[in-house]
XYZ file of C-alpha atoms in Angstrom:
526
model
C 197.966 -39.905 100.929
C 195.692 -37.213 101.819
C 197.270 -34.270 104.322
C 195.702 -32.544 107.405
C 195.297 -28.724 107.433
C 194.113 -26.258 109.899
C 190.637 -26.316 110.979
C 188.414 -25.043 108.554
C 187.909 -21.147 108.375
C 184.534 -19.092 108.963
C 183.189 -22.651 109.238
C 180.342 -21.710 111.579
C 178.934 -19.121 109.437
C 178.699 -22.115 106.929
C 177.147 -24.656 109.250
C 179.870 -27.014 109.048
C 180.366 -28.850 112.562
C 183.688 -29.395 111.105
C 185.182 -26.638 112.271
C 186.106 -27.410 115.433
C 188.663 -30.287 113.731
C 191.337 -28.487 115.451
C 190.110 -28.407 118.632
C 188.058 -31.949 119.240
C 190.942 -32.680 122.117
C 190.384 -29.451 123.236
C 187.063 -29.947 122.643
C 186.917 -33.440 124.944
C 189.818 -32.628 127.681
C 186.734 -29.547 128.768
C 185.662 -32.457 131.115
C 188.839 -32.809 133.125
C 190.420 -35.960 134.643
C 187.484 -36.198 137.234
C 185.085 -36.824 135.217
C 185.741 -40.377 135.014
C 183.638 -40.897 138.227
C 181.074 -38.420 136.937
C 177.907 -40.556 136.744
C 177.098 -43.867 137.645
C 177.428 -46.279 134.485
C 174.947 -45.591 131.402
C 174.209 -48.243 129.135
C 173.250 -45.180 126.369
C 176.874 -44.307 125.930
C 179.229 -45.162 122.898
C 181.583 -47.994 123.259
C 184.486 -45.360 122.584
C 183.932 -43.672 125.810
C 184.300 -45.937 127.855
C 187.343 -47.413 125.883
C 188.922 -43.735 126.973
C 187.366 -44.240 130.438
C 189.593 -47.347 130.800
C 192.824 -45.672 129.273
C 195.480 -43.952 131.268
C 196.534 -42.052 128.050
C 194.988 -38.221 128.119
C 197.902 -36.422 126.182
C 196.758 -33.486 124.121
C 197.698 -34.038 120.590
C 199.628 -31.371 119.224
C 198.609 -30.629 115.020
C 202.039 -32.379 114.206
C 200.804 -35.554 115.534
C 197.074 -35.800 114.159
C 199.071 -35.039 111.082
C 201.046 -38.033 110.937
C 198.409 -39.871 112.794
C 196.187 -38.948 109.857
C 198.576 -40.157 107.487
C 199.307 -43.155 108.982
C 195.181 -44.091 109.528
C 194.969 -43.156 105.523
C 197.368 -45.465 104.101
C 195.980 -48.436 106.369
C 192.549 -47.409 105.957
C 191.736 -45.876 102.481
C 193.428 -48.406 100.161
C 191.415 -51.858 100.811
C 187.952 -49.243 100.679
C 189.062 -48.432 97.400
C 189.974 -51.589 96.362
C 186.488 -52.966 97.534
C 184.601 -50.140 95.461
C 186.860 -50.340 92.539
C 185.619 -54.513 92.546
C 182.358 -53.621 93.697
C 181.917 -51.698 90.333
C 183.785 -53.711 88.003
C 181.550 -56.448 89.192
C 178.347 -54.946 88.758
C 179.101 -53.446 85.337
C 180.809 -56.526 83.934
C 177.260 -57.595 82.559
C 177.849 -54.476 80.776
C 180.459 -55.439 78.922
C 179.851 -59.021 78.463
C 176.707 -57.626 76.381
C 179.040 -56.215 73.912
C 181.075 -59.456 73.864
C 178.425 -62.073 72.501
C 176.306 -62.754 76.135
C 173.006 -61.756 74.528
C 173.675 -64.125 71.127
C 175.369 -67.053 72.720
C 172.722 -67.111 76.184
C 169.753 -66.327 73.646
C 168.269 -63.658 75.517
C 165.212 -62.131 73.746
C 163.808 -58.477 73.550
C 164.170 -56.621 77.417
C 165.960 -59.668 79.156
C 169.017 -57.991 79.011
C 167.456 -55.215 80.153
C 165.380 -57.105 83.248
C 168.910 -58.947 84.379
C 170.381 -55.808 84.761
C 167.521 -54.616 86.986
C 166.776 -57.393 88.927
C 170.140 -56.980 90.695
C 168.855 -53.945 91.774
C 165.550 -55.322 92.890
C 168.011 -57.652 95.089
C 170.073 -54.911 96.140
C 167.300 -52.872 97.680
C 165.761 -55.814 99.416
C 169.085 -56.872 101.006
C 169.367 -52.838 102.280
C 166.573 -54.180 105.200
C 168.375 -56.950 107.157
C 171.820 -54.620 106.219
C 170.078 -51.658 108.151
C 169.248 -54.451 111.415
C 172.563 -56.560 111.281
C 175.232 -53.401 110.759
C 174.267 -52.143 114.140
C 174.660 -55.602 115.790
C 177.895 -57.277 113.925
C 181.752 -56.129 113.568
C 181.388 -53.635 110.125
C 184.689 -54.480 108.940
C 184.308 -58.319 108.921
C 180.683 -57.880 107.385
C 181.782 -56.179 104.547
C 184.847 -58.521 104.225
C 182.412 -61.522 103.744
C 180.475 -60.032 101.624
C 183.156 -58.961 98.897
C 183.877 -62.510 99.311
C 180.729 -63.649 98.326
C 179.993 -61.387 95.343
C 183.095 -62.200 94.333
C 181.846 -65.994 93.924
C 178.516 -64.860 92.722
C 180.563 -63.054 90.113
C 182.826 -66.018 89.342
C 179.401 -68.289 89.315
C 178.333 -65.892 86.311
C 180.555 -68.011 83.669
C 177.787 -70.635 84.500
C 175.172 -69.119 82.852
C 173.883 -70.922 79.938
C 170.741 -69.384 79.723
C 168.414 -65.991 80.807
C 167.180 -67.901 84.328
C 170.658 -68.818 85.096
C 171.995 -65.350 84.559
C 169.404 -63.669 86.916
C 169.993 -66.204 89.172
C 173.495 -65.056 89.419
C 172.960 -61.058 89.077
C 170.383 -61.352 92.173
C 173.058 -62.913 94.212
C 175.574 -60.337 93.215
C 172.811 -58.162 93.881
C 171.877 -59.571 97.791
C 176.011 -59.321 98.806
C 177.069 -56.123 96.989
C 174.465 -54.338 99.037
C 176.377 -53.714 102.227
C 179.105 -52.406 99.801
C 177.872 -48.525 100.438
C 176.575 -48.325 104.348
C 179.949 -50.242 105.333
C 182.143 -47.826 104.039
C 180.142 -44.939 104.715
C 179.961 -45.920 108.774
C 183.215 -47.213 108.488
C 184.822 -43.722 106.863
C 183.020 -42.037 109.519
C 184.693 -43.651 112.662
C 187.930 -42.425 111.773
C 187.576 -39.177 110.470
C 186.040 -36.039 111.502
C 183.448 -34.011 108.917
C 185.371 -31.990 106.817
C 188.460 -34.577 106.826
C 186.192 -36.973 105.818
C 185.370 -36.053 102.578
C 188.845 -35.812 100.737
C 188.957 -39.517 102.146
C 185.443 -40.724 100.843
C 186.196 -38.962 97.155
C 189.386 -41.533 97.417
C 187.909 -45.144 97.603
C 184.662 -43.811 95.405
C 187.016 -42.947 92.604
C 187.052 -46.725 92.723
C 183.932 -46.286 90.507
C 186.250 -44.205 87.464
C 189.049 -46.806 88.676
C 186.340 -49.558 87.362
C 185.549 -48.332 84.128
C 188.966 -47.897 83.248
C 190.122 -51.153 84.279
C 187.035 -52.811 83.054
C 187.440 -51.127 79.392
C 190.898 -52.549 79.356
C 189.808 -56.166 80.870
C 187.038 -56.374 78.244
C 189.062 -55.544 75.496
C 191.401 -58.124 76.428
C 189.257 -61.012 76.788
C 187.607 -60.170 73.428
C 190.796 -61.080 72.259
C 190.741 -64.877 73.421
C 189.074 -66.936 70.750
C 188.101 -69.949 72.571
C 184.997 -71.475 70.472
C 184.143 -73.852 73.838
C 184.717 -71.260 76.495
C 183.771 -67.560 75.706
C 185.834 -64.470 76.848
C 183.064 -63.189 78.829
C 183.015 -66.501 80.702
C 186.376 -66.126 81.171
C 186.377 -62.329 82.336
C 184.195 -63.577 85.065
C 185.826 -65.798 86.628
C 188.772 -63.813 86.600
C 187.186 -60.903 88.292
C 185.353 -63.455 90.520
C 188.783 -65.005 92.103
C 190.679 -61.088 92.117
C 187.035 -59.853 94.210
C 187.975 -63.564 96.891
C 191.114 -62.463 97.314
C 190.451 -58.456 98.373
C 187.305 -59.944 100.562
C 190.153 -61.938 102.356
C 192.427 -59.306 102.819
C 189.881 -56.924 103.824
C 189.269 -59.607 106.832
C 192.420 -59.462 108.097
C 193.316 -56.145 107.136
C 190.768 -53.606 108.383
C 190.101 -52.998 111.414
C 185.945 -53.500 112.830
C 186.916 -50.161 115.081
C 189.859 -47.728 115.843
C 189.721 -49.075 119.475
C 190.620 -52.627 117.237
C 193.284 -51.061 115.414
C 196.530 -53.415 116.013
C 198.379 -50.879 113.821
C 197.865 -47.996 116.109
C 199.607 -47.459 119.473
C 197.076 -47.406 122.884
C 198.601 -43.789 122.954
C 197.413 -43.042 119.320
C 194.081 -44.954 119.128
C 192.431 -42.293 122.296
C 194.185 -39.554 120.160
C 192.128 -40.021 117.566
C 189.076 -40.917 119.667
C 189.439 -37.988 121.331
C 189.883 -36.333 117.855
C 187.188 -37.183 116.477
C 184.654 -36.910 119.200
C 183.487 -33.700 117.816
C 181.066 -35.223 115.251
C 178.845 -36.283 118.121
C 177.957 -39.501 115.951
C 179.473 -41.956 118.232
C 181.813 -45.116 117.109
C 179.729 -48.237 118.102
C 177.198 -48.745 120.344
C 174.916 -52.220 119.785
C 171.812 -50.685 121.758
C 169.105 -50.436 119.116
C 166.742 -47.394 119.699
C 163.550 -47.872 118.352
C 162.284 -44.029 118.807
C 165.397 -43.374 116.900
C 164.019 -45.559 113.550
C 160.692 -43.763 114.082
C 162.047 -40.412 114.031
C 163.576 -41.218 110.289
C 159.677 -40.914 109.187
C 159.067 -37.770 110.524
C 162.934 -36.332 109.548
C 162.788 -34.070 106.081
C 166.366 -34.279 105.226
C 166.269 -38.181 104.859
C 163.263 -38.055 102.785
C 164.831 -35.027 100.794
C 168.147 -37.004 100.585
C 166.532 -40.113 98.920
C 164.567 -38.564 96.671
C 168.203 -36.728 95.734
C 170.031 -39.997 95.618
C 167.185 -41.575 93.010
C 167.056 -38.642 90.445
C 170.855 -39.053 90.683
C 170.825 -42.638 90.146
C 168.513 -42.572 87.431
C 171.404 -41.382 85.155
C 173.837 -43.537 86.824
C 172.287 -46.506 85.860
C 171.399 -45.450 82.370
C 175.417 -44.946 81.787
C 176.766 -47.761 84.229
C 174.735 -50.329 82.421
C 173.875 -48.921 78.779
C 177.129 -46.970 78.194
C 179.033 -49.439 76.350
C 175.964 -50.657 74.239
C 175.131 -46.779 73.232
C 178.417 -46.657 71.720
C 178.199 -49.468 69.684
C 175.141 -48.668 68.520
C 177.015 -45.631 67.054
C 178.601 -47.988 64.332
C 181.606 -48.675 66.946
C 183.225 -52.682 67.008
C 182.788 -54.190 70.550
C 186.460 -53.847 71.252
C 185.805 -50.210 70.105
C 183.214 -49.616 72.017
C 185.212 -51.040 74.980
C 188.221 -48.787 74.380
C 185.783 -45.477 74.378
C 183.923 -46.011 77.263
C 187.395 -45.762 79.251
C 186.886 -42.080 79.252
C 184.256 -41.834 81.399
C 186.294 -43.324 84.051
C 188.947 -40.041 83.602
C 185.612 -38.080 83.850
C 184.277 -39.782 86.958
C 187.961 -39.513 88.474
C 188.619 -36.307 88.200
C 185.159 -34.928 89.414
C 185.015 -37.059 92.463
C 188.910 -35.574 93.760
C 187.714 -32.454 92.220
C 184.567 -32.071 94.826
C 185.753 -34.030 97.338
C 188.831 -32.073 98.361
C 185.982 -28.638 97.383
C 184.209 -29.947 99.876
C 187.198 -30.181 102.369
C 188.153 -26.963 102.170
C 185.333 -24.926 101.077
C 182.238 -26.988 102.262
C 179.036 -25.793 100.148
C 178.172 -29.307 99.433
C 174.791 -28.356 97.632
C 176.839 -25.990 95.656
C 179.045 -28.618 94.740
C 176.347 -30.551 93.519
C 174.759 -28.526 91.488
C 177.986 -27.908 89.625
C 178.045 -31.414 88.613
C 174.428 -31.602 87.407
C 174.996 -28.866 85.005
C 177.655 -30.906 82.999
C 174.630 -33.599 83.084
C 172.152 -31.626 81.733
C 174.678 -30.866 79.133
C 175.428 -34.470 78.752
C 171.703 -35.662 78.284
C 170.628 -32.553 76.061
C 173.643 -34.003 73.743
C 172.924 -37.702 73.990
C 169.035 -36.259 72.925
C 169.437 -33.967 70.823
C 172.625 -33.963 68.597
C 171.781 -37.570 67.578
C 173.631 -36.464 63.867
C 177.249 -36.496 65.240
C 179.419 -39.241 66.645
C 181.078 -36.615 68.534
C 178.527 -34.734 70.157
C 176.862 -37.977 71.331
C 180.133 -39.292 72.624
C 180.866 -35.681 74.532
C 177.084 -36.443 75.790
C 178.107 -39.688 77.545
C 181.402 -38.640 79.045
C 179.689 -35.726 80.350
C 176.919 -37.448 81.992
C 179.822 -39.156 84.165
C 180.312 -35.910 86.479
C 177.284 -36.448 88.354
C 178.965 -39.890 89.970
C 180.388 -37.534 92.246
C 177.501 -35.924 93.168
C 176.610 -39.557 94.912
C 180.005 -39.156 96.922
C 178.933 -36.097 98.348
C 175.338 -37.614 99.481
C 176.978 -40.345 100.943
C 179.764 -38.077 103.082
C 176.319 -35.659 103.465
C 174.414 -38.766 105.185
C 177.272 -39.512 107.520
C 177.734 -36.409 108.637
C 174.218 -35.260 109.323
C 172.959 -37.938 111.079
C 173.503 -38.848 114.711
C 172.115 -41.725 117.244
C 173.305 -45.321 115.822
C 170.730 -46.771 115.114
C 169.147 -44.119 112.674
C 172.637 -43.462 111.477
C 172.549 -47.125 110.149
C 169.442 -47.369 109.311
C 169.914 -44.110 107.324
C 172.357 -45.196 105.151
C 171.100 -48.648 104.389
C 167.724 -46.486 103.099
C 170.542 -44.472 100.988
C 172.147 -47.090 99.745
C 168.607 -48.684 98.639
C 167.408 -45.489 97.328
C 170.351 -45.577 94.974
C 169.762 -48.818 94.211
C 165.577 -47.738 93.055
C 167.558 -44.964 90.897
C 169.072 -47.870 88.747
C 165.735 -49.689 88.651
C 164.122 -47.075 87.188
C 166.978 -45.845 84.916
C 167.582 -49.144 82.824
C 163.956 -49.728 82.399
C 164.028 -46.371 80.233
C 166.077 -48.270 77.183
C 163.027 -50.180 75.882
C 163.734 -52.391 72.385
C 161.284 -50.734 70.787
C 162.904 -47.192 71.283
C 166.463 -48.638 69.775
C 169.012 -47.810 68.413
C 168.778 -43.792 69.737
C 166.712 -44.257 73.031
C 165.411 -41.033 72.889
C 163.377 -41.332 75.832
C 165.910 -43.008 77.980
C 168.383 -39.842 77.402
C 165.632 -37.373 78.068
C 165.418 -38.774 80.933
C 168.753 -38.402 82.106
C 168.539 -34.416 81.327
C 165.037 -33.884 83.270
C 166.585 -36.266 86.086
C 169.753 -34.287 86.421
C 167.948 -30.536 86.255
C 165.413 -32.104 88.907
C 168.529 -33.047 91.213
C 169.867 -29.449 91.314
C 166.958 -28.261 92.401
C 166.691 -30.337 95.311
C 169.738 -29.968 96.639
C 169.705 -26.292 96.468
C 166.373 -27.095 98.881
C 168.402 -28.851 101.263
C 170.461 -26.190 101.498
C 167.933 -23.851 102.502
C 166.410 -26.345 105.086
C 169.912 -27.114 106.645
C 170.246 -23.657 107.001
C 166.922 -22.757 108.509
C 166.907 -26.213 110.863
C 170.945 -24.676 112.063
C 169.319 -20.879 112.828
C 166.474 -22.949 114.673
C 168.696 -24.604 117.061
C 170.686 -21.066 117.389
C 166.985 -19.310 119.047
C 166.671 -19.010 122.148
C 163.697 -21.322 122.367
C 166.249 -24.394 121.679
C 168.263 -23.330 124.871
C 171.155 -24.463 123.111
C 174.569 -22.533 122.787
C 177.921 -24.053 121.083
C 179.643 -25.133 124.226
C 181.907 -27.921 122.765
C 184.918 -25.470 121.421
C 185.423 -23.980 124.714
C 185.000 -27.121 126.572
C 181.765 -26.558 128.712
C 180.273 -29.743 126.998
C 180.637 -32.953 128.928
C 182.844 -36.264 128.029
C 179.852 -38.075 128.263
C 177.416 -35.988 126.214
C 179.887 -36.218 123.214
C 179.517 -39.924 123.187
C 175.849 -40.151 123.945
C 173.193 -42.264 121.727
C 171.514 -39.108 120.375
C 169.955 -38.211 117.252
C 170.908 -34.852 115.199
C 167.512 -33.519 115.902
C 167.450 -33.825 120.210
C 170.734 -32.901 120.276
C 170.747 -28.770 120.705
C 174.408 -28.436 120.220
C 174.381 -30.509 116.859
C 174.510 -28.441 114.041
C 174.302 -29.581 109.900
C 177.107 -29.172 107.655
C 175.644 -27.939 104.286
């Protein structure tokens, strides 16, 4: 699926940890074979090490072999994350389409319920984000996100039930509760098998899930428009059949995907310390159930986190004005519901194409601020459009498809998150608050489309631009603080030098419970 190349070029000059890809096993054999006796036994260090403490394998892996090991992780790994995202968002948007199928006339819902359903699911997404950031650290990842596609998938199937506005919120804050691990699982779980810059490419391939979904779901809600079933609606019907296709990837992701590579049946003893070895490098550690209290505190008091949420929020603000009002804006531009269905697919080829446009940029170039300011500029564009050339069918419809290339700005934040945070408990704690800030994004953003403002929404599209030029501009400061907090840890008053590349680092300090910011030989990839 996705190939391995050389480690990155000029990488350090960049500040992308990365680029020692190439030589993590070089990296990790600096310790020697007598270092298993090093230390007496620390409580602090990461369930991988002392998985390759136990192992008699210690064969340095030539490129040829993390190639094909690489390949062979990808097409066990990446497919059942996709699959999960692609559900994930043709779940969550289904409301979406439902509206244009005859939910609103036949469940009676009156002035800003629509409106309030499709925020309270983000109400109980955010909420659920605070026993996700306690329980990820403490359960199997791979079997907590397989139970909850299983239950969103039921909450989504329940949905058909609804026979009136209380019933429907009951079921979107359900879907709401169990979709919420959807984003921290696959963002820890991406990160255990992957090092920084390989990571990327592979994160851009299950989140194109999300332009997956909007394909799929213009198709599915065009067909079930078709049924004419005076008893049992379309939309009833789409629901349940999205509900029992959502079961059935849960279950497979169960039995499928593996809770760690040290769990991987479909990887040799040989191959799994390979790859730990491999991967060691990113200094973020595989598992380790120890919950660090100074590490939660030290989120408060770290800028990047508060920088990256307030990124994640002004980006979500336009995702969730186009995730949930996207189909509804184009039929309020004189389009039929199966119309509007049909031209909303688009967006999906828009979403596609910029998320496996930055993610392999990212891979090969880095510059992930850059990166996402290019896709904000397309969404200014998009939202001076939707606001301003409100005389053309066109122009508003180039508006909306344009707004879709900042979905893979939220790719990037995500990959960002996981690859600039170290210690495991503020690593899951960090992307829970991610995840939730996301989430606070698509509170805010459907709350813009007030009746009163219909059928343009002026102020809701405004919003999108001002959002979107607001987002640029903070990344571009992350940037600058990644760089200076990089040069900081380069002065001598850090007493820090990059030791890992030529092997002076310890086994056991690669694998130790500690956060970016007390680790002097961390350094930011930007």
């Amino acid at each position: 699926m996705v190939s391995i190349d050389r480690a990155d070029v000029n990488a350090k000059t960049r500040g992308d940890a990365s680029s020692s890809d190439a030589s993590s096993s070089r990296a990790y054999h600096g310790t020697g074979e007598g270092e298993k006796n090093h230390s007496p036994p620390r409580n602090d260090l990461d369930q991988a090490y002392w998985y390759m403490q136990q192992s008699d394998n210690a064969v340095e892996a030539s490129p040829l072999q993390l190639s094909r090991l690489r390949r062979k992780i990808d097409w066990w790994i990446v497919p059942i994350m996709f699959l999960c995202y692609t559900m994930q968002f043709i779940d969550k948007v289904s409301l979406n389409y439902a509206a244009v199928m005859g939910l609103n006339q036949e469940l009676k819902l009156k002035a800003n319920e629509f409106t309030n359903a499709a925020t309270w699911f983000f109400i109980a997404f955010l909420i659920a984000e605070v026993p996700n950031a306690i329980i990820l650290q403490k359960v199997p990842v791979a079997k907590w996100l397989g139970a909850n596609v299983i239950l969103w998938g039921i909450a989504t199937a329940c949905t058909a039930a609804a026979h009136n506005y209380p019933s429907l919120l009951a079921a979107r804050i359900f879907l709401g509760i169990f979709e919420a691990a959807i984003a921290p699982c696959l963002i820890l779980i991406s990160s255990q098998w992957y090092t920084k810059s390989e990571a990327a490419p592979r994160f851009s391939i299950w989140y194109a899930g999300l332009g997956v979904g909007q394909i799929i779901g213009g198709i599915v809600s065009y067909a079930f428009q078709q049924v004419k079933n005076p008893t049992f609606s379309g939309w009833k019907i789409m629901f349940i059949v999205l509900g029992l296709v959502t079961v059935i990837i849960g279950a497979a992701t169960l039995f499928i995907l593996p809770d760690t590579p040290m769990q991987a049946r479909f990887l040799s003893e040989a191959e799994k310390v390979m790859l730990l070895k491999h991967v060691a490098v990113n200094q973020t550690g595989i598992r380790n159930k120890k919950y660090q209290w100074s590490q939660a505190l030290e989120i408060i008091t770290d800028i990047q986190l508060w920088l990256m949420l307030l990124l994640t929020i002004l980006i979500s603000i336009s995702s969730g004005v186009i995730t949930t009002y996207s189909a509804t804006l184009i039929r309020n531009f004189g389009y039929k519901p199966p119309q509007a269905a049909l031209l909303n697919m688009p967006s999906g080829l828009v979403s596609i194409a910029s998320t496996f446009i930055v993610g392999y940029g990212v891979r090969y170039t880095s510059n992930r601020w850059a990166w996402i300011v290019g896709c904000c500029v397309p969404g200014i564009l998009g939202g001076g459009l939707m606001s301003f050339a409100t005389g053309t069918k066109a122009g508003q419809l180039a508006g909306i498809y344009l707004i879709n290339t900042i979905t893979a700005t939220l790719i990037v934040i995500y990959q960002w998150t996981g690859s600039n945070v170290a210690g495991q408990t503020k690593r899951v704690i960090s992307v829970a608050l991610i995840s939730g800030s996301f989430s606070v994004g698509n509170i805010i953003g459907p709350q813009t489309f007030q009746d009163k403002d219909k059928p343009q929404y002026i102020p809701a599209k405004i919003t999108v631009l001002a959002t979107q030029a607001a987002a640029a501009l903070v990344a571009f400061v992350l940037f600058l603080y990644y760089a200076w907090a990089n040069k900081r840890k380069h002065s001598p008053s850090a007493a820090a030098v990059e030791s890992m590349a030529d092997g002076a680092q310890s086994g056991e300090r690669l694998w130790e419970d500690v956060t970016d910011k007390k680790n002097p030989t961390y350094r930011y990839v930007y």
